[in-house]
Amino acid sequence: MLTHSALEGSLPHRFRELWDEIAPIGRDAGSGGYLRYALTEPELTLRAWFRDQADRRGMPVSEDGNGNLFAWWGDPAAGGAVLTGSHFDSVPHGGAYDGPLGIVSALLAVDELRATGVTPVRPVVVAAFVEEEGARFGVPCLGSRLLTGEIEVDRAAGLRDHTGVSFADALGDRPAGADPALLGRFAAFVELHVEQGRALVDADAPVAVASAIWPHGRWRFDFTGEGNHAGTTRMADRRDPMLTYAFTVLAANKEARLRDAHATVGRVSVEPNATNAIPSRVTGWLDARAAEADTLYGLVEAVRTKATERAGRDGTALTCTQESATPLVAFDGGLAGRLVTLLDAPVLPTGAGHDAGVLAAHLPTAMLFVRNPTGVSHSPAESATDADCAAGVAALARVLEELACR
């Protein structure tokens, strides 16, 4: 077990030492970004690292049958536990900090409290949630949705990655689904995350408290037409779904700007995907976000309507399917206000989804953001200084002491 004497050097130094242990795992040499898809080798390596770190701290690790891991400081049988942590998985070629920062910071926060001789009155639990990004199986926050019963087990089990592997196969078993008994043991959840913007640069502050998460969701647009030869098919005879798809991307951009919302089509699949062939099918995924639910669904309906009209002109067909949706999440006012007072920190909303957004419907939840000087996220350019990360650890330690040790 780690002891006080093992904690040598400044907190930024200790953060860097622990961070360097995971920094190479899943990193792509070409892009500099990370390929840490859920339940693939890099993420499994990080899960093993998590178990080892917990063991070194004498923190037993439990699983919920859905792929989520929980390391306990204090009696696992006791109630009123304070949950913290985040996720290891990444988007394709994503940044280093999104997710892992919350787990590394939680482990170091436990170290900080132990070093001062603090003992938890209520358990502190560090979580590593599975498939938060949805980059492998398509549904974001899959682990927390399963835990809370916000997705059906059969649907989750049957989700497949681009190679055809199902979530159940990757997990090694059918997911267990909702666990009210486990949820009932948690009194609060505090997730630390790298800022996904640069408001803290302007605020000249290293740490902020989150106020809310915008409503957001993902919609799949399937465009079908007639595959044909690129060199012999007259332009007037074509039923090209790529044209409908391209129009839809531009329509989404326009409609989002008109509503001060966000719309992104960052993923596309084309069949047969040949240079000299007119596509027979194009599938695009729309990520839409807005400050209000009415704005969000108005945006998506406007895009769907325009795409349908264009499909009629192009001689193509469109099917629009909602794959996920998360309502507005206003974090627990009492808990968030308590953290703002405790830390004397600014308050920020966010347009990004998190496991905290799912758990907020089931227990008091709050988030801490650590300054990101570039403002860039889901990219290799995502960054945070060691000093700011240490400030995040210190802030989280104060929060955990307040919630679990008094």
Tab-separated table of C-alpha atoms in Angstrom:
chain	number	residue	atom	x	y	z
A	1	MET	CA	0.000	0.000	0.000
A	2	LEU	CA	1.165	3.541	-0.723
A	3	THR	CA	2.255	5.349	2.425
A	4	HIS	CA	2.845	8.978	3.324
A	5	SER	CA	6.590	8.426	2.948
A	6	ALA	CA	6.023	7.243	-0.624
A	7	LEU	CA	4.566	10.623	-1.592
A	8	GLU	CA	7.711	12.450	-2.580
A	9	GLY	CA	7.946	15.682	-4.511
A	10	SER	CA	5.437	18.403	-5.269
A	11	LEU	CA	1.904	17.611	-6.366
A	12	PRO	CA	2.590	18.691	-9.991
A	13	HIS	CA	5.600	16.367	-9.972
A	14	ARG	CA	3.573	13.467	-8.593
A	15	PHE	CA	0.842	14.143	-11.127
A	16	ARG	CA	3.387	13.991	-13.958
A	17	GLU	CA	4.879	10.732	-12.652
A	18	LEU	CA	1.506	8.995	-12.559
A	19	TRP	CA	0.371	10.571	-15.828
A	20	ASP	CA	3.495	9.376	-17.644
A	21	GLU	CA	2.596	5.786	-16.752
A	22	ILE	CA	-0.495	5.911	-18.986
A	23	ALA	CA	0.558	8.512	-21.567
A	24	PRO	CA	1.999	6.034	-24.130
A	25	ILE	CA	-0.942	3.595	-23.967
A	26	GLY	CA	-3.015	3.665	-27.145
A	27	ARG	CA	-1.230	6.668	-28.618
A	28	ASP	CA	-1.017	6.775	-32.411
A	29	ALA	CA	2.482	7.684	-33.554
A	30	GLY	CA	1.199	9.369	-36.700
A	31	SER	CA	-1.473	11.703	-35.336
A	32	GLY	CA	-0.296	11.958	-31.752
A	33	GLY	CA	-3.873	11.227	-30.724
A	34	TYR	CA	-5.301	8.248	-28.891
A	35	LEU	CA	-7.092	5.109	-30.090
A	36	ARG	CA	-8.452	3.857	-26.789
A	37	TYR	CA	-11.732	2.297	-27.860
A	38	ALA	CA	-13.790	0.583	-25.179
A	39	LEU	CA	-12.739	-2.979	-24.348
A	40	THR	CA	-9.944	-3.040	-26.937
A	41	GLU	CA	-6.335	-3.765	-26.010
A	42	PRO	CA	-5.307	-0.192	-25.038
A	43	GLU	CA	-8.376	0.339	-22.863
A	44	LEU	CA	-8.025	-3.119	-21.327
A	45	THR	CA	-4.410	-2.239	-20.495
A	46	LEU	CA	-5.618	0.916	-18.757
A	47	ARG	CA	-8.210	-1.074	-16.835
A	48	ALA	CA	-5.449	-3.412	-15.633
A	49	TRP	CA	-3.397	-0.339	-14.661
A	50	PHE	CA	-6.419	0.942	-12.705
A	51	ARG	CA	-6.699	-2.326	-10.809
A	52	ASP	CA	-2.988	-2.241	-10.009
A	53	GLN	CA	-3.161	1.349	-8.758
A	54	ALA	CA	-6.167	0.510	-6.600
A	55	ASP	CA	-4.378	-2.541	-5.202
A	56	ARG	CA	-1.327	-0.440	-4.334
A	57	ARG	CA	-3.643	1.798	-2.318
A	58	GLY	CA	-5.478	-1.073	-0.654
A	59	MET	CA	-8.687	-0.183	-2.490
A	60	PRO	CA	-10.715	-3.283	-3.458
A	61	VAL	CA	-12.166	-3.155	-6.983
A	62	SER	CA	-15.673	-4.302	-7.830
A	63	GLU	CA	-17.506	-4.593	-11.157
A	64	ASP	CA	-21.185	-4.079	-11.905
A	65	GLY	CA	-21.482	-6.551	-14.785
A	66	ASN	CA	-21.715	-3.734	-17.330
A	67	GLY	CA	-17.991	-3.075	-17.723
A	68	ASN	CA	-17.798	-0.348	-15.066
A	69	LEU	CA	-15.053	-0.614	-12.413
A	70	PHE	CA	-15.222	0.790	-8.866
A	71	ALA	CA	-12.279	1.130	-6.457
A	72	TRP	CA	-13.332	1.609	-2.828
A	73	TRP	CA	-11.579	3.606	-0.108
A	74	GLY	CA	-13.509	2.756	3.012
A	75	ASP	CA	-15.974	-0.012	3.791
A	76	PRO	CA	-17.638	-1.141	0.516
A	77	ALA	CA	-20.611	-2.358	2.555
A	78	ALA	CA	-21.258	1.104	3.993
A	79	GLY	CA	-23.774	3.485	2.464
A	80	GLY	CA	-23.537	7.165	1.633
A	81	ALA	CA	-20.476	6.702	-0.573
A	82	VAL	CA	-19.059	9.594	-2.589
A	83	LEU	CA	-18.389	8.563	-6.177
A	84	THR	CA	-15.765	10.192	-8.389
A	85	GLY	CA	-13.743	9.203	-11.478
A	86	SER	CA	-14.419	9.234	-15.225
A	87	HIS	CA	-13.535	7.044	-18.239
A	88	PHE	CA	-10.524	5.710	-20.179
A	89	ASP	CA	-11.951	5.343	-23.707
A	90	SER	CA	-11.349	7.947	-26.400
A	91	VAL	CA	-12.783	9.200	-29.661
A	92	PRO	CA	-10.706	8.313	-32.744
A	93	HIS	CA	-7.374	10.138	-32.447
A	94	GLY	CA	-8.654	11.965	-29.384
A	95	GLY	CA	-6.784	13.935	-26.760
A	96	ALA	CA	-4.981	12.604	-23.723
A	97	TYR	CA	-6.968	14.307	-20.982
A	98	ASP	CA	-10.625	13.698	-21.849
A	99	GLY	CA	-11.602	10.985	-19.385
A	100	PRO	CA	-8.316	9.708	-17.920
A	101	LEU	CA	-7.649	13.025	-16.165
A	102	GLY	CA	-10.654	12.392	-13.921
A	103	ILE	CA	-9.424	8.935	-12.930
A	104	VAL	CA	-5.790	9.897	-12.331
A	105	SER	CA	-6.896	12.976	-10.369
A	106	ALA	CA	-9.225	10.888	-8.203
A	107	LEU	CA	-6.442	8.461	-7.271
A	108	LEU	CA	-4.122	11.343	-6.431
A	109	ALA	CA	-6.859	13.069	-4.421
A	110	VAL	CA	-7.132	9.931	-2.280
A	111	ASP	CA	-3.344	10.052	-1.831
A	112	GLU	CA	-3.566	13.701	-0.746
A	113	LEU	CA	-6.210	12.994	1.855
A	114	ARG	CA	-4.334	10.007	3.206
A	115	ALA	CA	-1.131	12.033	3.433
A	116	THR	CA	-2.876	14.505	5.761
A	117	GLY	CA	-4.175	11.689	7.967
A	118	VAL	CA	-7.797	12.095	6.892
A	119	THR	CA	-10.043	9.048	7.194
A	120	PRO	CA	-13.328	8.807	5.264
A	121	VAL	CA	-16.504	8.692	7.326
A	122	ARG	CA	-18.276	7.565	4.166
A	123	PRO	CA	-16.566	5.522	1.420
A	124	VAL	CA	-14.850	7.272	-1.473
A	125	VAL	CA	-15.273	5.338	-4.714
A	126	VAL	CA	-13.187	5.909	-7.848
A	127	ALA	CA	-15.029	4.799	-10.982
A	128	ALA	CA	-13.798	3.899	-14.461
A	129	PHE	CA	-16.887	3.900	-16.675
A	130	VAL	CA	-16.944	1.957	-19.937
A	131	GLU	CA	-17.729	3.339	-23.434
A	132	GLU	CA	-18.373	6.940	-22.413
A	133	GLU	CA	-17.535	8.330	-25.847
A	134	GLY	CA	-19.630	5.839	-27.806
A	135	ALA	CA	-16.799	5.662	-30.349
A	136	ARG	CA	-16.875	1.876	-30.606
A	137	PHE	CA	-20.504	0.840	-30.119
A	138	GLY	CA	-22.264	4.058	-31.057
A	139	VAL	CA	-24.064	4.953	-27.811
A	140	PRO	CA	-22.316	7.461	-25.534
A	141	CYS	CA	-22.189	6.890	-21.760
A	142	LEU	CA	-23.156	3.264	-22.356
A	143	GLY	CA	-21.779	2.008	-19.038
A	144	SER	CA	-23.559	4.613	-16.926
A	145	ARG	CA	-26.760	4.217	-18.971
A	146	LEU	CA	-26.705	0.484	-18.246
A	147	LEU	CA	-26.005	0.995	-14.558
A	148	THR	CA	-28.920	3.391	-14.214
A	149	GLY	CA	-31.314	1.451	-16.451
A	150	GLU	CA	-31.459	4.185	-19.099
A	151	ILE	CA	-30.841	1.730	-21.923
A	152	GLU	CA	-32.360	-1.701	-22.393
A	153	VAL	CA	-29.986	-4.599	-21.812
A	154	ASP	CA	-30.933	-6.361	-25.048
A	155	ARG	CA	-30.273	-3.251	-27.093
A	156	ALA	CA	-26.924	-2.641	-25.389
A	157	ALA	CA	-25.860	-6.276	-25.740
A	158	GLY	CA	-26.585	-6.201	-29.475
A	159	LEU	CA	-24.725	-2.985	-30.289
A	160	ARG	CA	-21.922	-3.730	-32.756
A	161	ASP	CA	-18.700	-2.033	-33.740
A	162	HIS	CA	-17.613	-1.538	-37.352
A	163	THR	CA	-16.114	-5.051	-37.457
A	164	GLY	CA	-19.340	-6.689	-36.292
A	165	VAL	CA	-18.248	-7.452	-32.718
A	166	SER	CA	-21.132	-6.960	-30.293
A	167	PHE	CA	-20.869	-5.217	-26.948
A	168	ALA	CA	-21.814	-8.481	-25.231
A	169	ASP	CA	-19.000	-10.301	-27.052
A	170	ALA	CA	-16.473	-7.611	-26.138
A	171	LEU	CA	-17.667	-7.645	-22.532
A	172	GLY	CA	-17.493	-11.427	-22.406
A	173	ASP	CA	-21.080	-11.770	-21.234
A	174	ARG	CA	-24.514	-10.240	-21.513
A	175	PRO	CA	-24.498	-6.918	-19.595
A	176	ALA	CA	-26.184	-7.057	-16.215
A	177	GLY	CA	-28.160	-3.846	-16.640
A	178	ALA	CA	-29.566	-1.621	-13.915
A	179	ASP	CA	-28.240	-2.051	-10.388
A	180	PRO	CA	-30.479	-0.069	-7.992
A	181	ALA	CA	-28.730	-1.581	-4.977
A	182	LEU	CA	-25.339	-0.275	-6.104
A	183	LEU	CA	-26.736	3.132	-7.058
A	184	GLY	CA	-28.405	3.331	-3.677
A	185	ARG	CA	-25.029	3.147	-1.962
A	186	PHE	CA	-23.880	6.392	-3.601
A	187	ALA	CA	-24.779	9.706	-1.977
A	188	ALA	CA	-23.126	11.937	-4.588
A	189	PHE	CA	-21.002	11.899	-7.746
A	190	VAL	CA	-18.311	14.463	-8.558
A	191	GLU	CA	-16.596	14.096	-11.933
A	192	LEU	CA	-13.425	16.029	-12.719
A	193	HIS	CA	-12.852	16.680	-16.419
A	194	VAL	CA	-10.616	18.738	-18.653
A	195	GLU	CA	-12.373	21.870	-19.867
A	196	GLN	CA	-13.678	21.496	-23.427
A	197	GLY	CA	-13.389	25.158	-24.331
A	198	ARG	CA	-11.212	28.024	-23.128
A	199	ALA	CA	-13.450	30.046	-20.803
A	200	LEU	CA	-11.064	29.451	-17.905
A	201	VAL	CA	-8.270	31.165	-19.827
A	202	ASP	CA	-10.389	34.315	-19.950
A	203	ALA	CA	-11.439	33.848	-16.307
A	204	ASP	CA	-7.777	33.401	-15.276
A	205	ALA	CA	-8.762	30.434	-13.108
A	206	PRO	CA	-7.414	26.859	-13.106
A	207	VAL	CA	-10.630	25.137	-11.970
A	208	ALA	CA	-14.367	25.728	-12.439
A	209	VAL	CA	-17.631	24.146	-11.299
A	210	ALA	CA	-20.137	23.041	-13.950
A	211	SER	CA	-23.672	24.433	-13.936
A	212	ALA	CA	-25.375	22.397	-16.659
A	213	ILE	CA	-24.968	20.198	-19.741
A	214	TRP	CA	-26.813	21.192	-22.904
A	215	PRO	CA	-29.414	18.795	-24.327
A	216	HIS	CA	-27.782	16.754	-27.070
A	217	GLY	CA	-28.140	13.639	-29.173
A	218	ARG	CA	-27.089	11.618	-32.210
A	219	TRP	CA	-29.152	10.912	-35.298
A	220	ARG	CA	-28.310	8.537	-38.152
A	221	PHE	CA	-29.282	9.655	-41.665
A	222	ASP	CA	-29.414	6.787	-44.179
A	223	PHE	CA	-29.539	7.943	-47.800
A	224	THR	CA	-30.169	5.328	-50.490
A	225	GLY	CA	-30.034	5.685	-54.247
A	226	GLU	CA	-28.840	3.726	-57.266
A	227	GLY	CA	-25.260	2.542	-57.548
A	228	ASN	CA	-23.913	2.911	-61.065
A	229	HIS	CA	-20.836	3.502	-63.200
A	230	ALA	CA	-19.198	6.920	-62.749
A	231	GLY	CA	-18.066	7.066	-66.359
A	232	THR	CA	-21.126	5.871	-68.253
A	233	THR	CA	-24.131	7.156	-66.300
A	234	ARG	CA	-25.461	10.462	-67.596
A	235	MET	CA	-25.752	13.208	-64.999
A	236	ALA	CA	-29.460	13.515	-65.697
A	237	ASP	CA	-29.995	9.795	-65.023
A	238	ARG	CA	-28.287	9.629	-61.654
A	239	ARG	CA	-29.899	8.889	-58.291
A	240	ASP	CA	-26.873	9.821	-56.218
A	241	PRO	CA	-27.318	9.726	-52.422
A	242	MET	CA	-24.012	11.537	-51.965
A	243	LEU	CA	-25.650	14.698	-53.309
A	244	THR	CA	-28.459	14.419	-50.775
A	245	TYR	CA	-25.965	13.762	-48.021
A	246	ALA	CA	-23.823	16.778	-48.989
A	247	PHE	CA	-26.865	19.038	-49.055
A	248	THR	CA	-27.882	17.748	-45.609
A	249	VAL	CA	-24.483	18.576	-44.087
A	250	LEU	CA	-24.760	22.145	-45.356
A	251	ALA	CA	-28.362	22.382	-44.157
A	252	ALA	CA	-27.356	21.216	-40.672
A	253	ASN	CA	-24.648	23.869	-40.524
A	254	LYS	CA	-27.071	26.612	-41.573
A	255	GLU	CA	-29.898	25.573	-39.258
A	256	ALA	CA	-27.561	25.343	-36.272
A	257	ARG	CA	-26.155	28.830	-36.909
A	258	LEU	CA	-29.665	30.277	-37.186
A	259	ARG	CA	-30.515	28.847	-33.755
A	260	ASP	CA	-27.195	29.520	-31.985
A	261	ALA	CA	-26.925	25.737	-31.605
A	262	HIS	CA	-24.286	23.183	-32.616
A	263	ALA	CA	-24.546	20.630	-35.425
A	264	THR	CA	-21.756	18.342	-36.599
A	265	VAL	CA	-21.585	15.537	-39.132
A	266	GLY	CA	-18.247	13.976	-38.268
A	267	ARG	CA	-18.796	10.409	-39.389
A	268	VAL	CA	-19.854	9.015	-42.750
A	269	SER	CA	-20.092	5.577	-44.364
A	270	VAL	CA	-20.313	5.083	-48.137
A	271	GLU	CA	-21.229	1.996	-50.169
A	272	PRO	CA	-19.571	0.675	-52.250
A	273	ASN	CA	-16.943	3.332	-51.468
A	274	ALA	CA	-15.262	3.128	-54.879
A	275	THR	CA	-13.746	6.081	-56.716
A	276	ASN	CA	-15.345	5.172	-60.038
A	277	ALA	CA	-18.777	4.211	-58.732
A	278	ILE	CA	-21.829	6.291	-57.886
A	279	PRO	CA	-22.730	5.359	-54.298
A	280	SER	CA	-25.759	3.218	-53.627
A	281	ARG	CA	-25.910	4.206	-49.970
A	282	VAL	CA	-24.484	6.971	-47.793
A	283	THR	CA	-24.925	7.079	-44.027
A	284	GLY	CA	-24.070	10.156	-41.993
A	285	TRP	CA	-24.310	10.711	-38.263
A	286	LEU	CA	-25.535	14.073	-36.978
A	287	ASP	CA	-24.406	15.251	-33.545
A	288	ALA	CA	-26.723	18.071	-32.436
A	289	ARG	CA	-26.620	20.196	-29.277
A	290	ALA	CA	-28.453	23.279	-28.012
A	291	ALA	CA	-29.071	25.224	-24.841
A	292	GLU	CA	-32.759	24.240	-24.781
A	293	ALA	CA	-34.529	21.011	-25.741
A	294	ASP	CA	-37.043	22.801	-27.986
A	295	THR	CA	-34.173	24.366	-29.905
A	296	LEU	CA	-32.432	21.017	-30.262
A	297	TYR	CA	-35.435	19.137	-31.615
A	298	GLY	CA	-36.434	22.073	-33.788
A	299	LEU	CA	-32.957	21.972	-35.324
A	300	VAL	CA	-33.088	18.239	-36.039
A	301	GLU	CA	-36.609	18.444	-37.500
A	302	ALA	CA	-35.573	21.312	-39.784
A	303	VAL	CA	-32.587	19.314	-41.034
A	304	ARG	CA	-34.720	16.200	-41.558
A	305	THR	CA	-37.353	18.178	-43.460
A	306	LYS	CA	-34.819	19.819	-45.761
A	307	ALA	CA	-33.044	16.498	-46.351
A	308	THR	CA	-36.342	14.790	-47.212
A	309	GLU	CA	-37.247	17.528	-49.679
A	310	ARG	CA	-33.835	17.294	-51.313
A	311	ALA	CA	-34.085	13.498	-51.521
A	312	GLY	CA	-37.292	13.920	-53.498
A	313	ARG	CA	-35.473	16.098	-56.018
A	314	ASP	CA	-32.479	13.757	-56.204
A	315	GLY	CA	-34.520	10.588	-56.648
A	316	THR	CA	-33.087	9.169	-53.443
A	317	ALA	CA	-34.641	8.001	-50.165
A	318	LEU	CA	-33.961	8.997	-46.567
A	319	THR	CA	-34.435	7.275	-43.229
A	320	CYS	CA	-33.628	9.245	-40.062
A	321	THR	CA	-33.081	7.317	-36.802
A	322	GLN	CA	-32.432	8.746	-33.356
A	323	GLU	CA	-29.621	6.741	-31.774
A	324	SER	CA	-29.300	8.595	-28.475
A	325	ALA	CA	-30.633	11.679	-26.721
A	326	THR	CA	-29.817	13.334	-23.420
A	327	PRO	CA	-32.035	16.051	-21.934
A	328	LEU	CA	-30.848	19.239	-20.302
A	329	VAL	CA	-28.885	18.399	-17.158
A	330	ALA	CA	-28.851	21.094	-14.505
A	331	PHE	CA	-26.455	19.854	-11.849
A	332	ASP	CA	-27.701	19.622	-8.283
A	333	GLY	CA	-27.965	23.233	-7.158
A	334	GLY	CA	-27.193	22.534	-3.548
A	335	LEU	CA	-24.136	20.438	-4.304
A	336	ALA	CA	-22.816	22.717	-7.046
A	337	GLY	CA	-23.354	25.791	-4.875
A	338	ARG	CA	-21.551	24.098	-2.024
A	339	LEU	CA	-18.576	23.392	-4.299
A	340	VAL	CA	-18.505	26.962	-5.648
A	341	THR	CA	-18.343	28.330	-2.100
A	342	LEU	CA	-15.792	25.740	-0.991
A	343	LEU	CA	-13.448	26.336	-3.925
A	344	ASP	CA	-14.235	29.991	-4.705
A	345	ALA	CA	-14.436	28.875	-8.344
A	346	PRO	CA	-16.198	30.260	-11.424
A	347	VAL	CA	-19.254	28.471	-12.844
A	348	LEU	CA	-19.431	27.218	-16.438
A	349	PRO	CA	-22.048	25.448	-18.572
A	350	THR	CA	-20.937	22.869	-21.141
A	351	GLY	CA	-22.186	21.503	-24.418
A	352	ALA	CA	-20.345	18.194	-23.932
A	353	GLY	CA	-21.942	15.014	-22.613
A	354	HIS	CA	-20.550	13.101	-19.635
A	355	ASP	CA	-21.377	10.159	-17.383
A	356	ALA	CA	-22.186	12.836	-14.810
A	357	GLY	CA	-25.055	13.895	-17.047
A	358	VAL	CA	-26.550	10.412	-16.868
A	359	LEU	CA	-26.022	9.933	-13.136
A	360	ALA	CA	-27.445	13.387	-12.346
A	361	ALA	CA	-30.966	12.010	-12.812
A	362	HIS	CA	-30.331	9.479	-10.038
A	363	LEU	CA	-28.162	11.153	-7.373
A	364	PRO	CA	-26.738	14.586	-6.512
A	365	THR	CA	-24.024	15.233	-9.087
A	366	ALA	CA	-21.465	17.935	-9.828
A	367	MET	CA	-18.504	18.452	-12.151
A	368	LEU	CA	-15.151	20.196	-11.908
A	369	PHE	CA	-13.351	21.497	-15.007
A	370	VAL	CA	-9.584	21.936	-15.297
A	371	ARG	CA	-8.319	24.736	-17.550
A	372	ASN	CA	-7.468	23.837	-21.140
A	373	PRO	CA	-5.217	26.574	-22.599
A	374	THR	CA	-5.880	25.631	-26.227
A	375	GLY	CA	-9.628	25.215	-25.785
A	376	VAL	CA	-9.371	22.222	-28.130
A	377	SER	CA	-10.806	18.828	-27.183
A	378	HIS	CA	-11.359	15.471	-28.929
A	379	SER	CA	-8.059	16.221	-30.667
A	380	PRO	CA	-4.331	15.732	-30.012
A	381	ALA	CA	-4.176	19.495	-29.345
A	382	GLU	CA	-6.154	19.034	-26.117
A	383	SER	CA	-3.911	20.014	-23.203
A	384	ALA	CA	-3.557	21.083	-19.599
A	385	THR	CA	-0.492	22.120	-17.614
A	386	ASP	CA	0.798	19.985	-14.774
A	387	ALA	CA	0.261	22.935	-12.421
A	388	ASP	CA	-3.407	23.231	-13.404
A	389	CYS	CA	-3.893	19.465	-13.167
A	390	ALA	CA	-2.408	19.597	-9.671
A	391	ALA	CA	-4.830	22.411	-8.835
A	392	GLY	CA	-7.618	20.134	-10.025
A	393	VAL	CA	-6.386	17.321	-7.778
A	394	ALA	CA	-6.230	19.686	-4.811
A	395	ALA	CA	-9.735	20.954	-5.530
A	396	LEU	CA	-11.111	17.433	-5.834
A	397	ALA	CA	-9.384	16.420	-2.600
A	398	ARG	CA	-11.059	19.337	-0.800
A	399	VAL	CA	-14.424	18.305	-2.222
A	400	LEU	CA	-13.981	14.673	-1.198
A	401	GLU	CA	-12.867	15.710	2.270
A	402	GLU	CA	-15.943	17.909	2.624
A	403	LEU	CA	-18.384	15.274	1.352
A	404	ALA	CA	-16.886	12.035	2.708
A	405	CYS	CA	-14.649	12.872	5.651
A	406	ARG	CA	-16.750	15.208	7.815
